[in-house]
Amino acid sequence: MASGRVAIVTGANKGIGYHIAKQLVASRQFGRVVLGCRDARLGAKAAAEVGGEFMQLDVSSPPSIGAFMEAFQAQYGRLDCLVNNAGIMFQNSDPTPFAEQTGPTLAVNFDGTVALTEALLPLLNASSESPRVVNVSSQLGYLSQVSAELQAQFSAPALTMGELRGLVAKFKSDVAAGKHRECGWGNSNYGMSKLALIAATKVWARENPNIMINACCPGWCSTDMGTSSAPVSPEDGAKNATLLAVELPAGGPTGAFYRNFREARW
Ligand code: NAP
């Protein structure tokens, strides 16, 4: 594979993203691996440790995405692999009311991830060297957490990103109105954000047939998010994304959800 290929890993200053970036560098399939991180000090430190390059990026901030895009285009001008790893989850012990967790959770895990991906899809489509997107989702994004009617809408074969945004907006407004349960939504903001990300994966895969676009669950990993009780190391969890980003050959699956290193039921 050409050494001129360029990869981006978001949220790579710690946890699973750090190891994804490290594994992409070690794969020798990229000339440059960019760690898009919101904290400049931690991002630069991580980049130096793994042999990548830091760029400032807060995926929940449209101005930050805009500045990142401008700088990235100027410095790199091409993209062959995007790993959307940045994510947040309110811990069960967090006293923030459910309705106040909805916006911040969706802002990073869905809205911001979608905005960044859609800004970068033209560069990925311009790549002739096995372009890929890997969305780090979760098994907590399982489809059956919503009603049968919503399941049919999220998994509709002709779903568009506009319709998907509309579904997510409806979830937010139903939460704000205190009626998300009676309207058939799941009772986890994080779960809903990851469900919507898997749905987006399938829409993008259908609309961008030249790019391998897949989602994965890294497993329950011992990170700040997963807590020290988790059984899987972030290094091993990262290998699920690395499999899709570099190990599966060109022409492999697209629109799939991987878990435990194989295609899994959504
Ligand atoms: P983590 O240790 O909390 O790390 C999350 C990373 O995302 C950090 O680098 C964080 O940066 C970054 N991030 C958060 N919001 C961001 C934003 N707005 N812009 C840019 N970066 C942002 O979590 P993790 O366990 O490694 O999780 C990585 C991914 O795996 C997430 O998408 C998560 O949902 C998914 N996942 C994790 C588990 C698990 O058991 N750990 C299971 C399933 C799925 P800061 O340091 O600045 O906060």
Coordinates of N, CA and C in Angstrom, one line a residue, residues 81-186:
C81 N -8.4 7.3 5.1 CA -9.0 6.6 6.1 C -9.4 7.5 7.3
L82 N -10.7 7.5 7.6 CA -11.2 8.3 8.8 C -11.7 7.3 9.8
V83 N -11.2 7.4 11.0 CA -11.7 6.6 12.1 C -12.4 7.6 13.1
N84 N -13.8 7.5 13.1 CA -14.5 8.3 14.0 C -14.6 7.6 15.4
N85 N -13.7 8.0 16.3 CA -13.6 7.3 17.6 C -14.1 8.2 18.7
A86 N -14.0 9.6 18.6 CA -14.3 10.5 19.6 C -15.7 10.2 20.1
G87 N -15.9 10.1 21.4 CA -17.2 9.9 21.9 C -17.3 10.2 23.4
I88 N -18.5 10.4 23.9 CA -18.7 10.7 25.3 C -19.9 9.8 25.8
M89 N -19.9 9.5 27.1 CA -21.0 8.9 27.7 C -21.1 9.3 29.2
F90 N -22.2 9.8 29.6 CA -22.4 10.1 31.0 C -22.5 8.8 31.8
Q91 N -21.7 8.8 32.9 CA -21.7 7.6 33.7 C -23.0 7.4 34.5
N92 N -23.4 6.2 34.8 CA -24.6 6.0 35.6 C -24.7 6.8 36.8
S93 N -23.6 7.0 37.4 CA -23.5 7.8 38.7 C -23.7 9.3 38.5
D94 N -23.6 9.7 37.3 CA -23.7 11.2 37.0 C -25.1 11.7 37.3
P95 N -25.2 12.7 38.2 CA -26.5 13.2 38.6 C -27.2 14.1 37.5
T96 N -26.6 14.4 36.4 CA -27.2 15.3 35.4 C -28.5 14.6 34.9
P97 N -29.6 15.3 34.9 CA -30.9 14.7 34.5 C -30.8 14.2 33.0
F98 N -31.6 13.2 32.8 CA -31.5 12.5 31.4 C -31.7 13.5 30.3
A99 N -32.6 14.4 30.4 CA -32.9 15.4 29.3 C -31.7 16.3 29.1
E100 N -30.9 16.5 30.1 CA -29.8 17.4 30.0 C -28.6 16.7 29.4
Q101 N -28.6 15.4 29.4 CA -27.5 14.6 28.8 C -27.7 14.4 27.3
T102 N -29.0 14.6 26.9 CA -29.3 14.2 25.5 C -28.5 15.1 24.5
G103 N -28.6 16.4 24.6 CA -27.9 17.3 23.7 C -26.4 17.1 23.6
P104 N -25.7 17.1 24.8 CA -24.2 16.9 24.8 C -23.8 15.6 24.2
T105 N -24.6 14.5 24.5 CA -24.2 13.2 24.0 C -24.4 13.1 22.5
L106 N -25.5 13.6 22.0 CA -25.7 13.6 20.6 C -24.7 14.5 19.8
A107 N -24.4 15.6 20.5 CA -23.5 16.6 19.8 C -22.2 16.0 19.4
V108 N -21.6 15.1 20.3 CA -20.4 14.5 19.9 C -20.6 13.2 19.1
N109 N -21.4 12.3 19.7 CA -21.5 11.0 19.1 C -22.2 10.9 17.8
F110 N -23.1 11.8 17.6 CA -23.8 11.8 16.3 C -23.7 13.1 15.5
D111 N -24.2 14.2 16.0 CA -24.2 15.4 15.1 C -22.8 15.8 14.7
G112 N -21.8 15.9 15.6 CA -20.5 16.3 15.3 C -19.8 15.3 14.4
T113 N -20.0 14.0 14.7 CA -19.4 12.9 13.9 C -19.9 12.9 12.5
V114 N -21.2 13.2 12.4 CA -21.8 13.3 11.0 C -21.3 14.5 10.3
A115 N -21.2 15.6 11.0 CA -20.7 16.9 10.3 C -19.3 16.7 9.8
L116 N -18.4 16.1 10.6 CA -17.0 15.9 10.2 C -17.0 14.9 9.1
T117 N -17.7 13.8 9.2 CA -17.6 12.8 8.1 C -18.1 13.4 6.8
E118 N -19.2 14.1 6.8 CA -19.7 14.7 5.6 C -18.8 15.7 5.0
A119 N -18.1 16.4 5.8 CA -17.1 17.4 5.3 C -15.9 16.6 4.6
L120 N -15.6 15.4 5.1 CA -14.4 14.7 4.6 C -14.8 13.7 3.5
L121 N -16.0 13.4 3.3 CA -16.4 12.4 2.3 C -15.9 12.8 0.9
P122 N -15.9 14.1 0.5 CA -15.3 14.4 -0.9 C -13.9 14.0 -1.0
L123 N -13.1 14.2 0.1 CA -11.7 13.8 0.0 C -11.5 12.3 0.0
L124 N -12.3 11.6 0.7 CA -12.3 10.1 0.7 C -12.7 9.6 -0.6
N125 N -13.7 10.2 -1.2 CA -14.2 9.7 -2.5 C -13.1 10.0 -3.6
A126 N -12.2 11.0 -3.4 CA -11.2 11.3 -4.3 C -10.0 10.3 -4.2
S127 N -10.0 9.5 -3.2 CA -8.9 8.6 -3.0 C -9.1 7.3 -3.9
S128 N -8.0 6.9 -4.5 CA -8.1 5.7 -5.3 C -7.3 4.5 -4.6
E129 N -7.0 4.8 -3.3 CA -6.2 3.8 -2.6 C -6.9 3.3 -1.4
S130 N -8.0 2.5 -1.7 CA -8.8 1.8 -0.7 C -9.3 2.7 0.5
P131 N -10.0 3.7 0.1 CA -10.5 4.6 1.1 C -11.5 3.9 2.1
R132 N -11.5 4.4 3.4 CA -12.3 3.7 4.4 C -12.8 4.7 5.5
V133 N -13.9 4.4 6.0 CA -14.4 5.1 7.2 C -14.7 4.0 8.2
V134 N -14.3 4.2 9.5 CA -14.6 3.3 10.6 C -15.3 4.1 11.7
N135 N -16.5 3.8 12.0 CA -17.2 4.5 13.0 C -17.2 3.6 14.3
V136 N -16.6 4.1 15.3 CA -16.5 3.4 16.6 C -17.8 3.6 17.3
S137 N -18.7 2.6 17.2 CA -20.0 2.7 17.8 C -20.0 1.8 19.1
S138 N -21.1 1.1 19.3 CA -21.1 0.2 20.5 C -22.2 -0.8 20.3
Q139 N -22.1 -1.9 21.0 CA -23.2 -2.8 21.0 C -24.4 -2.2 21.7
L140 N -24.2 -1.2 22.5 CA -25.3 -0.5 23.2 C -26.2 0.3 22.1
G141 N -25.7 0.3 20.9 CA -26.5 0.9 19.8 C -27.4 -0.1 19.2
Y142 N -27.7 -1.1 19.9 CA -28.6 -2.2 19.3 C -30.0 -1.6 18.8
L143 N -30.4 -2.2 17.7 CA -31.6 -1.6 17.1 C -32.9 -1.9 17.9
S144 N -32.9 -3.0 18.6 CA -34.2 -3.3 19.3 C -34.5 -2.5 20.5
Q145 N -33.6 -1.5 20.8 CA -33.9 -0.6 22.0 C -35.1 0.3 21.6
V146 N -35.4 0.4 20.3 CA -36.5 1.3 20.0 C -37.7 0.4 19.5
S147 N -38.9 1.1 19.4 CA -40.1 0.4 19.0 C -39.9 -0.3 17.6
A148 N -40.8 -1.2 17.3 CA -40.8 -1.9 16.0 C -40.9 -0.9 14.9
E149 N -41.8 0.1 15.1 CA -42.0 1.1 14.0 C -40.7 1.9 13.8
L150 N -40.0 2.3 14.9 CA -38.8 3.1 14.7 C -37.7 2.2 14.2
Q151 N -37.7 0.9 14.6 CA -36.7 0.0 14.0 C -36.8 0.0 12.5
A152 N -38.0 -0.1 12.0 CA -38.2 -0.1 10.6 C -37.7 1.2 9.9
Q153 N -37.9 2.3 10.6 CA -37.5 3.6 10.0 C -36.0 3.7 10.0
F154 N -35.3 3.3 11.1 CA -33.9 3.4 11.2 C -33.2 2.4 10.2
S155 N -33.8 1.3 10.0 CA -33.1 0.3 9.1 C -33.7 0.2 7.7
A156 N -34.5 1.2 7.3 CA -35.1 1.2 6.0 C -34.0 1.2 4.9
P157 N -34.1 0.4 4.0 CA -33.1 0.3 3.0 C -32.8 1.6 2.2
A158 N -33.8 2.4 2.1 CA -33.6 3.7 1.3 C -33.5 4.9 2.3
L159 N -33.2 4.7 3.5 CA -33.1 5.8 4.5 C -32.1 6.8 4.0
T160 N -32.4 8.1 4.1 CA -31.5 9.1 3.7 C -30.9 9.8 5.0
M161 N -29.8 10.5 4.8 CA -29.2 11.2 6.0 C -30.2 12.3 6.5
G162 N -30.9 12.9 5.6 CA -31.9 13.9 6.0 C -33.0 13.3 6.9
E163 N -33.5 12.1 6.5 CA -34.5 11.4 7.3 C -33.9 10.9 8.6
L164 N -32.6 10.5 8.6 CA -32.0 10.1 9.8 C -31.8 11.3 10.8
R165 N -31.4 12.4 10.2 CA -31.3 13.6 11.1 C -32.7 13.9 11.7
G166 N -33.7 13.8 10.9 CA -35.1 14.0 11.3 C -35.5 13.1 12.5
L167 N -35.1 11.8 12.4 CA -35.4 10.9 13.5 C -34.7 11.3 14.8
V168 N -33.4 11.7 14.6 CA -32.6 12.1 15.8 C -33.2 13.4 16.4
A169 N -33.7 14.3 15.5 CA -34.3 15.5 16.0 C -35.6 15.2 16.8
K170 N -36.3 14.2 16.3 CA -37.6 13.8 16.9 C -37.3 13.2 18.3
F171 N -36.2 12.4 18.4 CA -35.8 11.8 19.7 C -35.5 13.0 20.7
K172 N -34.8 14.0 20.2 CA -34.4 15.1 21.1 C -35.7 15.8 21.5
S173 N -36.6 16.1 20.6 CA -37.8 16.9 21.0 C -38.7 16.0 21.9
D174 N -38.8 14.7 21.7 CA -39.6 13.9 22.5 C -39.0 13.8 24.0
V175 N -37.6 13.8 24.0 CA -37.0 13.8 25.4 C -37.4 15.1 26.0
A176 N -37.2 16.2 25.3 CA -37.5 17.5 25.9 C -38.9 17.7 26.4
A177 N -39.8 17.0 25.7 CA -41.3 17.0 26.0 C -41.6 16.0 27.1
G178 N -40.6 15.2 27.5 CA -40.8 14.2 28.6 C -41.6 13.0 28.1
K179 N -41.6 12.7 26.8 CA -42.4 11.6 26.3 C -41.7 10.6 25.4
H180 N -40.3 10.5 25.6 CA -39.6 9.7 24.7 C -39.9 8.2 24.9
R181 N -40.2 7.8 26.1 CA -40.6 6.4 26.3 C -41.9 6.1 25.6
E182 N -42.9 6.9 25.8 CA -44.2 6.6 25.2 C -44.1 6.7 23.6
C183 N -43.1 7.4 23.1 CA -43.0 7.5 21.7 C -42.1 6.4 21.1
G184 N -41.7 5.5 21.9 CA -41.0 4.3 21.4 C -39.5 4.3 21.4
W185 N -38.9 5.4 22.0 CA -37.5 5.5 22.0 C -36.8 4.7 23.1
G186 N -35.5 4.4 23.0 CA -34.8 3.8 24.0 C -34.6 4.7 25.2

